[in-house]
């Protein structure tokens, strides 16, 4: 009896120690950067970036679904503008067409519980990996969230989930919501390292064959 | 489900995912809203749901249970035209007419939130209502005319 108790105690102590050791184990920043690269694959995908647009408030159409090659894009058809409120309320409300669920008709409007552009400070459209990385950590530009709150947002927000369930004919964002949350948490645990902004911007521009500076 | 269309209550027995346009046209015989594309691309089916312009071809009926729907038939009457309808007649906007109930419903909802629109406001609000006859210049003139009427100018 005594021996059993002793063994249980040892087993418990060992498992607690290994859990602590795991938490404390330094995570290789290179691993963190590799995880960030996967997160960037997600956030730069058309299902996400098309609605994380700059001050012009105009949603984009990019991706194979629109018959466009990689790197090609156009503005959302019919001069659609999300307006400053990003719901299109003062122009043409997004939900005039985008309902609470995806249309199941080919090329019908996609939908989610709320349909809107992301707030302007969260612009991802044609931003480099390094820029988005810095931005997503900055509470001024991520909706006032700490990193765990961003992970929870990915886990719980219906419009974010839509990226992996975009309706018939549309390519979903890569990986899955569950993986995205895991990537985000493990990147945060690795100290949330970001690629060098200047270097990453250069690589990105070369990849996209975009002009380096707009004249 | 319960629908209120143009102030009248209806009890309709349809699947929740039937598009509102189908309910209006096939179940209730309200044919002002037109079927153009069925995928929220043309605006011919535009109606008001609780005052907001919506594409009835893409709104599932279950989503409007309990809401107030207004179609062109309920916007004004021949005896008492809505200002937008009156302006449309003055400017002789319609050509074939197919898109026009949608245009008028879009314009009426838009002017209720933006009573003094600029040209670019009009373009932004009305560009998603397509007109194959190309009546766009007359639509813009009529929207301005209606705005003036609504302001009593
Ligand atoms: S029929 Fe509804 S938008 Fe074309
Ligand atoms: S008047 Fe013919 S489509 Fe508009």
CSV table of C-alpha atoms and ligand atoms in Angstrom, one decimal:
chain,number,residue,atom,x,y,z
A,1,UNK,CA,0.0,0.0,0.0
A,2,UNK,CA,2.7,2.3,1.1
A,3,UNK,CA,4.7,1.4,-2.0
A,4,UNK,CA,1.8,2.1,-4.3
A,5,UNK,CA,1.3,5.6,-2.8
A,6,UNK,CA,5.0,6.2,-3.1
A,7,UNK,CA,5.0,5.2,-6.8
A,8,UNK,CA,2.0,7.4,-7.6
A,9,UNK,CA,3.7,10.3,-5.9
A,10,UNK,CA,6.8,9.8,-7.9
A,11,UNK,CA,4.8,9.5,-11.2
A,12,UNK,CA,2.9,12.7,-10.4
A,13,UNK,CA,6.1,14.6,-9.5
A,14,UNK,CA,7.8,13.4,-12.7
A,15,UNK,CA,4.9,14.4,-14.9
A,16,UNK,CA,4.6,17.8,-13.3
A,17,UNK,CA,8.3,18.4,-13.7
A,18,UNK,CA,8.2,17.4,-17.4
A,19,UNK,CA,5.2,19.8,-18.0
A,20,UNK,CA,7.2,22.6,-16.4
A,21,UNK,CA,10.2,21.7,-18.4
A,22,UNK,CA,8.2,21.7,-21.6
A,23,UNK,CA,6.8,25.2,-20.9
A,24,UNK,CA,10.3,26.5,-20.1
A,25,UNK,CA,12.0,24.8,-23.0
A,26,UNK,CA,13.4,27.6,-25.2
A,27,UNK,CA,11.8,27.4,-28.6
A,28,UNK,CA,14.0,27.9,-31.5
A,29,UNK,CA,13.3,31.3,-33.2
A,30,UNK,CA,13.9,29.6,-36.5
A,31,UNK,CA,11.1,27.3,-35.8
A,32,UNK,CA,9.0,30.3,-34.8
A,33,UNK,CA,9.7,31.9,-38.2
A,34,UNK,CA,8.8,28.8,-40.0
A,35,UNK,CA,5.5,28.7,-38.2
A,36,UNK,CA,4.9,32.4,-39.0
A,37,UNK,CA,5.5,31.5,-42.7
A,38,UNK,CA,2.5,29.2,-42.5
A,39,UNK,CA,0.4,31.9,-40.8
A,40,UNK,CA,1.4,34.3,-43.6
A,41,UNK,CA,0.3,31.7,-46.2
A,42,UNK,CA,-3.1,31.9,-44.6
A,43,UNK,CA,-3.5,35.7,-44.1
A,44,UNK,CA,-2.2,36.5,-47.6
A,45,UNK,CA,-4.6,34.0,-49.2
A,46,UNK,CA,-7.4,35.7,-51.3
A,47,UNK,CA,-10.1,34.4,-48.9
A,48,UNK,CA,-8.5,36.6,-46.2
A,49,UNK,CA,-6.6,39.4,-48.0
A,50,UNK,CA,-9.4,40.3,-50.5
A,51,UNK,CA,-11.3,42.0,-47.6
A,52,UNK,CA,-8.4,43.3,-45.6
A,53,UNK,CA,-8.0,46.3,-47.9
A,54,UNK,CA,-6.6,49.8,-47.6
A,55,UNK,CA,-8.2,53.2,-47.2
A,56,UNK,CA,-10.0,53.0,-50.6
A,57,UNK,CA,-12.4,50.6,-48.9
A,58,UNK,CA,-12.8,48.6,-52.0
A,59,UNK,CA,-12.9,44.8,-51.7
A,60,UNK,CA,-10.7,42.9,-54.1
A,61,UNK,CA,-11.3,39.9,-56.3
A,62,UNK,CA,-8.2,37.8,-56.7
A,63,UNK,CA,-7.6,34.1,-56.9
A,64,UNK,CA,-8.3,31.2,-59.3
A,65,UNK,CA,-12.0,31.4,-58.6
A,66,UNK,CA,-12.2,34.6,-60.6
A,67,UNK,CA,-10.4,33.1,-63.5
A,68,UNK,CA,-7.3,35.1,-62.6
A,69,UNK,CA,-3.7,34.0,-62.6
A,70,UNK,CA,-1.6,34.1,-59.5
A,71,UNK,CA,-0.7,37.8,-58.7
A,72,UNK,CA,-3.5,39.1,-60.9
A,73,UNK,CA,-6.4,40.9,-59.3
A,74,UNK,CA,-9.3,43.3,-59.9
A,75,UNK,CA,-11.6,45.4,-57.7
A,76,UNK,CA,-14.9,43.8,-56.6
A,77,UNK,CA,-17.3,44.1,-59.5
A,78,UNK,CA,-19.9,46.9,-59.8
A,79,UNK,CA,-17.9,49.6,-58.2
A,80,UNK,CA,-18.6,48.1,-54.7
A,81,UNK,CA,-17.2,50.2,-51.9
A,82,UNK,CA,-17.4,49.2,-48.2
A,83,UNK,CA,-17.3,52.8,-47.1
A,84,UNK,CA,-15.6,54.1,-44.0
A,85,UNK,CA,-17.8,52.1,-41.8
A,86,UNK,CA,-16.7,49.0,-43.8
A,87,UNK,CA,-20.2,47.6,-43.8
A,88,UNK,CA,-21.2,49.6,-46.9
A,89,UNK,CA,-24.0,51.2,-45.0
A,90,UNK,CA,-23.6,54.6,-46.7
A,91,UNK,CA,-23.0,53.2,-50.1
A,92,UNK,CA,-24.5,49.8,-50.7
A,93,UNK,CA,-24.7,47.6,-47.6
A,94,UNK,CA,-22.5,44.5,-48.0
A,95,UNK,CA,-25.5,42.5,-46.8
A,96,UNK,CA,-27.7,43.7,-49.6
A,97,UNK,CA,-26.1,40.7,-51.4
A,98,UNK,CA,-24.1,38.8,-48.8
A,99,UNK,CA,-26.5,36.9,-46.5
A,100,UNK,CA,-25.9,35.0,-43.3
A,101,UNK,CA,-24.8,31.8,-45.2
A,102,UNK,CA,-23.0,31.0,-48.4
A,103,UNK,CA,-25.3,30.8,-51.4
A,104,UNK,CA,-25.3,27.3,-52.7
A,105,UNK,CA,-25.8,28.4,-56.3
A,106,UNK,CA,-22.6,28.5,-58.5
A,107,UNK,CA,-21.1,32.0,-58.3
A,108,UNK,CA,-23.8,33.0,-55.9
A,109,UNK,CA,-22.8,35.4,-53.1
A,110,UNK,CA,-20.8,34.0,-50.2
A,111,UNK,CA,-22.1,34.8,-46.8
A,112,UNK,CA,-21.5,34.6,-43.0
A,113,UNK,CA,-23.2,35.9,-39.9
A,114,UNK,CA,-21.6,39.3,-40.3
A,115,UNK,CA,-20.2,40.4,-43.6
A,116,UNK,CA,-17.9,43.4,-43.7
A,117,UNK,CA,-14.4,44.6,-44.6
A,118,UNK,CA,-11.8,44.2,-41.9
A,119,UNK,CA,-11.0,47.5,-40.1
A,120,UNK,CA,-8.7,49.6,-42.1
A,121,UNK,CA,-5.8,49.4,-39.7
A,122,UNK,CA,-5.7,45.7,-40.3
A,123,UNK,CA,-4.9,46.0,-44.0
A,124,UNK,CA,-3.1,42.9,-45.3
A,125,UNK,CA,-3.7,43.5,-49.0
A,126,UNK,CA,-0.3,43.3,-50.8
A,127,UNK,CA,1.6,43.7,-47.5
A,128,UNK,CA,4.7,41.7,-47.0
A,129,UNK,CA,5.1,38.9,-44.5
A,130,UNK,CA,7.2,41.1,-42.2
A,131,UNK,CA,4.7,44.0,-42.3
A,132,UNK,CA,1.7,41.8,-41.5
A,133,UNK,CA,3.7,40.1,-38.7
A,134,UNK,CA,4.5,43.3,-37.0
A,135,UNK,CA,1.0,44.6,-37.5
A,136,UNK,CA,-0.7,41.5,-36.0
A,137,UNK,CA,1.3,41.9,-32.8
A,138,UNK,CA,0.5,45.6,-32.4
A,139,UNK,CA,-2.7,46.1,-30.3
A,140,UNK,CA,-3.1,49.5,-32.1
A,141,UNK,CA,-3.6,47.5,-35.4
A,142,UNK,CA,-5.1,44.2,-34.2
A,143,UNK,CA,-8.2,45.4,-32.5
A,144,UNK,CA,-6.6,45.9,-29.1
A,145,UNK,CA,-5.8,42.2,-28.5
A,146,UNK,CA,-2.9,40.4,-26.9
A,147,UNK,CA,-1.5,37.4,-28.8
A,148,UNK,CA,-3.7,34.9,-26.9
A,149,UNK,CA,-6.7,37.1,-27.7
A,150,UNK,CA,-5.8,37.1,-31.4
A,151,UNK,CA,-5.6,33.2,-31.2
A,152,UNK,CA,-9.1,33.2,-29.6
A,153,UNK,CA,-10.4,35.5,-32.3
A,154,UNK,CA,-9.2,33.1,-35.0
A,155,UNK,CA,-10.8,30.3,-33.0
A,156,UNK,CA,-14.2,32.0,-32.5
A,157,UNK,CA,-15.0,34.6,-35.1
A,158,UNK,CA,-17.6,33.5,-37.7
A,159,UNK,CA,-16.2,35.7,-40.5
A,160,UNK,CA,-12.7,34.4,-39.9
A,161,UNK,CA,-14.1,30.8,-40.0
A,162,UNK,CA,-15.7,31.6,-43.4
A,163,UNK,CA,-12.1,31.6,-44.9
A,164,UNK,CA,-12.1,27.8,-44.5
A,165,UNK,CA,-15.7,27.3,-45.6
A,166,UNK,CA,-16.1,29.8,-48.4
A,167,UNK,CA,-18.9,28.0,-50.3
A,168,UNK,CA,-19.0,26.1,-53.6
A,169,UNK,CA,-16.3,26.7,-56.1
A,170,UNK,CA,-14.1,28.9,-53.9
A,171,UNK,CA,-10.7,27.7,-52.8
A,172,UNK,CA,-10.5,27.7,-49.0
A,173,UNK,CA,-7.7,29.4,-47.1
A,174,UNK,CA,-4.8,26.9,-46.5
A,175,UNK,CA,-4.6,24.6,-43.5
A,176,UNK,CA,-7.6,24.6,-41.1
A,177,UNK,CA,-9.0,26.8,-38.4
A,178,UNK,CA,-7.7,24.4,-35.8
A,179,UNK,CA,-4.2,24.4,-37.3
A,180,UNK,CA,-4.2,28.1,-37.7
A,181,UNK,CA,-4.9,28.5,-34.0
A,182,UNK,CA,-2.2,26.0,-33.1
A,183,UNK,CA,0.3,27.8,-35.4
A,184,UNK,CA,-0.6,31.1,-33.8
A,185,UNK,CA,-0.1,29.8,-30.3
A,186,UNK,CA,3.1,28.1,-31.1
A,187,UNK,CA,4.5,31.1,-32.9
A,188,UNK,CA,3.5,33.3,-29.8
A,189,UNK,CA,5.2,30.7,-27.5
A,190,UNK,CA,8.4,31.0,-29.7
A,191,UNK,CA,8.5,34.7,-28.9
A,192,UNK,CA,6.5,35.8,-32.0
A,193,UNK,CA,9.5,36.4,-34.2
A,194,UNK,CA,9.0,38.3,-37.4
A,195,UNK,CA,10.9,38.2,-40.6
A,196,UNK,CA,13.0,41.3,-41.3
A,197,UNK,CA,10.5,43.8,-42.8
A,198,UNK,CA,12.8,45.3,-45.5
A,199,UNK,CA,14.2,41.9,-46.6
A,200,UNK,CA,10.7,40.3,-46.6
A,201,UNK,CA,9.2,43.2,-48.5
A,202,UNK,CA,11.9,42.8,-51.1
A,203,UNK,CA,11.4,39.1,-51.5
A,204,UNK,CA,7.6,39.6,-51.6
A,205,UNK,CA,7.8,42.3,-54.3
A,206,UNK,CA,10.1,40.1,-56.4
A,207,UNK,CA,7.8,37.2,-55.9
A,208,UNK,CA,4.8,39.2,-57.0
A,209,UNK,CA,6.7,41.0,-59.8
A,210,UNK,CA,5.2,44.2,-58.6
A,211,UNK,CA,7.0,47.6,-59.2
A,212,UNK,CA,9.1,48.5,-56.2
A,213,UNK,CA,7.9,52.0,-56.0
A,214,UNK,CA,4.7,53.5,-57.2
A,215,UNK,CA,5.5,56.6,-59.3
B,1,UNK,CA,-43.7,31.3,-41.8
B,2,UNK,CA,-45.0,34.9,-41.2
B,3,UNK,CA,-44.2,37.5,-43.8
B,4,UNK,CA,-45.3,41.1,-44.0
B,5,UNK,CA,-45.3,42.3,-47.5
B,6,UNK,CA,-46.4,45.8,-48.4
B,7,UNK,CA,-48.2,46.0,-45.0
B,8,UNK,CA,-50.1,42.8,-45.5
B,9,UNK,CA,-49.5,39.7,-43.4
B,10,UNK,CA,-49.0,36.4,-45.1
B,11,UNK,CA,-48.6,32.9,-43.8
B,12,UNK,CA,-46.5,30.9,-46.2
B,13,UNK,CA,-45.6,27.3,-46.1
B,14,UNK,CA,-42.2,27.2,-47.8
B,15,UNK,CA,-38.8,25.8,-47.1
B,16,UNK,CA,-36.6,28.2,-45.1
B,17,UNK,CA,-34.0,28.2,-47.9
B,18,UNK,CA,-36.4,29.2,-50.6
B,19,UNK,CA,-35.2,32.6,-52.0
B,20,UNK,CA,-37.5,35.5,-51.0
B,21,UNK,CA,-37.9,36.4,-54.7
B,22,UNK,CA,-39.5,32.9,-55.3
B,23,UNK,CA,-41.9,33.4,-52.4
B,24,UNK,CA,-42.9,36.9,-53.7
B,25,UNK,CA,-43.4,35.9,-57.3
B,26,UNK,CA,-44.5,32.3,-57.2
B,27,UNK,CA,-46.3,32.0,-53.8
B,28,UNK,CA,-47.8,35.5,-53.4
B,29,UNK,CA,-48.1,36.6,-57.1
B,30,UNK,CA,-46.2,39.8,-56.4
B,31,UNK,CA,-44.3,40.2,-59.7
B,32,UNK,CA,-42.8,43.7,-59.5
B,33,UNK,CA,-39.4,42.3,-58.3
B,34,UNK,CA,-37.8,40.7,-61.4
B,35,UNK,CA,-35.6,37.7,-61.8
B,36,UNK,CA,-32.4,38.7,-63.7
B,37,UNK,CA,-29.5,36.6,-62.6
B,38,UNK,CA,-30.5,34.8,-59.4
B,39,UNK,CA,-27.0,35.4,-57.8
B,40,UNK,CA,-27.1,39.0,-56.5
B,41,UNK,CA,-25.3,40.3,-59.5
B,42,UNK,CA,-27.9,42.5,-61.3
B,43,UNK,CA,-30.3,44.1,-58.8
B,44,UNK,CA,-33.5,43.4,-60.8
B,45,UNK,CA,-35.0,41.7,-57.7
B,46,UNK,CA,-34.2,44.5,-55.3
B,47,UNK,CA,-36.8,45.0,-52.5
B,48,UNK,CA,-36.7,46.6,-49.1
B,49,UNK,CA,-36.4,44.5,-46.0
B,50,UNK,CA,-37.0,46.6,-42.9
B,51,UNK,CA,-36.2,49.6,-45.1
B,52,UNK,CA,-32.9,48.4,-46.5
B,53,UNK,CA,-32.4,47.5,-50.2
B,54,UNK,CA,-31.7,43.8,-50.5
B,55,UNK,CA,-31.4,41.3,-53.4
B,56,UNK,CA,-34.4,39.1,-52.8
B,57,UNK,CA,-33.1,36.4,-55.1
B,58,UNK,CA,-30.3,35.7,-52.6
B,59,UNK,CA,-32.1,36.2,-49.3
B,60,UNK,CA,-33.4,32.9,-47.9
B,61,UNK,CA,-37.1,33.2,-46.8
B,62,UNK,CA,-36.2,31.9,-43.4
B,63,UNK,CA,-34.0,34.9,-42.8
B,64,UNK,CA,-36.9,37.4,-43.2
B,65,UNK,CA,-39.4,35.6,-41.0
B,66,UNK,CA,-41.0,38.5,-39.0
B,67,UNK,CA,-39.5,41.3,-41.1
B,68,UNK,CA,-41.3,43.9,-43.1
B,69,UNK,CA,-40.8,43.5,-46.9
B,70,UNK,CA,-41.7,46.3,-49.3
B,71,UNK,CA,-41.8,45.8,-53.1
B,72,UNK,CA,-42.3,48.3,-55.8
B,73,UNK,CA,-46.0,47.6,-55.5
B,74,UNK,CA,-45.9,49.0,-51.9
B,75,UNK,CA,-43.6,51.9,-52.4
B,76,UNK,CA,-46.3,54.3,-53.7
B,77,UNK,CA,-49.5,54.0,-55.6
B,78,UNK,CA,-50.6,55.4,-58.9
B,79,UNK,CA,-52.6,58.0,-57.0
B,80,UNK,CA,-49.8,58.8,-54.6
B,81,UNK,CA,-46.5,58.1,-56.2
B,82,UNK,CA,-43.3,57.9,-54.2
B,83,UNK,CA,-41.0,60.9,-55.0
B,84,UNK,CA,-38.6,58.5,-56.7
B,85,UNK,CA,-41.4,57.0,-58.9
B,86,UNK,CA,-42.5,60.6,-59.8
B,87,UNK,CA,-39.0,61.6,-60.7
B,88,UNK,CA,-38.6,58.4,-62.8
B,89,UNK,CA,-41.7,59.4,-64.9
B,90,UNK,CA,-40.5,63.0,-65.2
B,91,UNK,CA,-37.1,61.9,-66.5
B,92,UNK,CA,-38.7,59.1,-68.6
B,93,UNK,CA,-36.0,56.8,-67.3
B,94,UNK,CA,-37.3,53.4,-68.4
B,95,UNK,CA,-36.6,51.8,-71.7
B,96,UNK,CA,-37.6,48.1,-71.7
B,97,UNK,CA,-38.3,48.5,-68.0
B,98,UNK,CA,-37.0,45.1,-66.8
B,99,UNK,CA,-34.4,46.5,-64.4
B,100,UNK,CA,-36.5,49.5,-63.3
B,101,UNK,CA,-38.3,48.3,-60.3
B,102,UNK,CA,-35.0,47.2,-58.8
B,103,UNK,CA,-33.5,50.6,-59.7
B,104,UNK,CA,-36.3,52.5,-58.1
B,105,UNK,CA,-36.2,50.4,-54.9
B,106,UNK,CA,-32.4,50.8,-54.7
B,107,UNK,CA,-32.7,54.6,-55.2
B,108,UNK,CA,-35.5,55.0,-52.7
B,109,UNK,CA,-33.6,53.2,-49.9
B,110,UNK,CA,-30.4,55.0,-50.8
B,111,UNK,CA,-32.0,58.5,-50.6
B,112,UNK,CA,-33.5,57.6,-47.3
B,113,UNK,CA,-30.0,57.4,-45.8
B,114,UNK,CA,-28.3,59.9,-48.1
B,115,UNK,CA,-30.7,62.7,-49.0
B,116,UNK,CA,-28.1,64.9,-50.7
B,117,UNK,CA,-26.0,62.6,-52.8
B,118,UNK,CA,-23.1,63.7,-55.0
B,119,UNK,CA,-22.5,62.1,-58.4
B,120,UNK,CA,-20.0,59.7,-56.9
B,121,UNK,CA,-22.3,58.8,-54.1
B,122,UNK,CA,-24.9,57.9,-56.7
B,123,UNK,CA,-22.4,55.8,-58.6
B,124,UNK,CA,-21.4,53.9,-55.5
B,125,UNK,CA,-24.9,53.2,-54.4
B,126,UNK,CA,-26.4,52.4,-57.8
B,127,UNK,CA,-23.6,50.7,-59.8
B,128,UNK,CA,-24.7,47.2,-58.7
B,129,UNK,CA,-28.1,47.7,-60.3
B,130,UNK,CA,-27.5,46.8,-64.0
B,131,UNK,CA,-29.4,48.1,-66.9
B,132,UNK,CA,-29.0,46.4,-70.2
B,133,UNK,CA,-30.7,49.2,-72.0
B,134,UNK,CA,-28.1,51.6,-70.6
B,135,UNK,CA,-30.4,54.1,-69.0
B,136,UNK,CA,-27.7,55.1,-66.5
B,137,UNK,CA,-27.6,58.9,-67.4
B,138,UNK,CA,-31.3,59.1,-66.9
B,139,UNK,CA,-31.1,57.1,-63.7
B,140,UNK,CA,-28.6,59.6,-62.3
B,141,UNK,CA,-30.8,62.6,-63.4
B,142,UNK,CA,-33.8,61.0,-61.8
B,143,UNK,CA,-32.0,60.3,-58.5
B,144,UNK,CA,-31.1,64.0,-58.3
B,145,UNK,CA,-34.6,65.0,-59.2
B,146,UNK,CA,-36.0,62.7,-56.5
B,147,UNK,CA,-33.6,64.0,-54.0
B,148,UNK,CA,-34.8,67.6,-54.7
B,149,UNK,CA,-38.4,66.5,-54.4
B,150,UNK,CA,-37.8,64.7,-51.1
B,151,UNK,CA,-36.2,67.9,-49.7
B,152,UNK,CA,-39.1,70.0,-51.0
B,153,UNK,CA,-36.8,72.0,-53.2
C,1,LIG,S1,-32.0,38.6,-59.8
C,1,LIG,FE1,-31.4,39.2,-57.9
C,1,LIG,S2,-29.6,40.3,-58.3
C,1,LIG,FE2,-30.1,39.5,-60.2
C,2,LIG,S1,-34.5,49.6,-68.9
C,2,LIG,FE1,-34.1,47.8,-70.0
C,2,LIG,S2,-32.7,46.8,-68.6
C,2,LIG,FE2,-33.0,48.7,-67.8
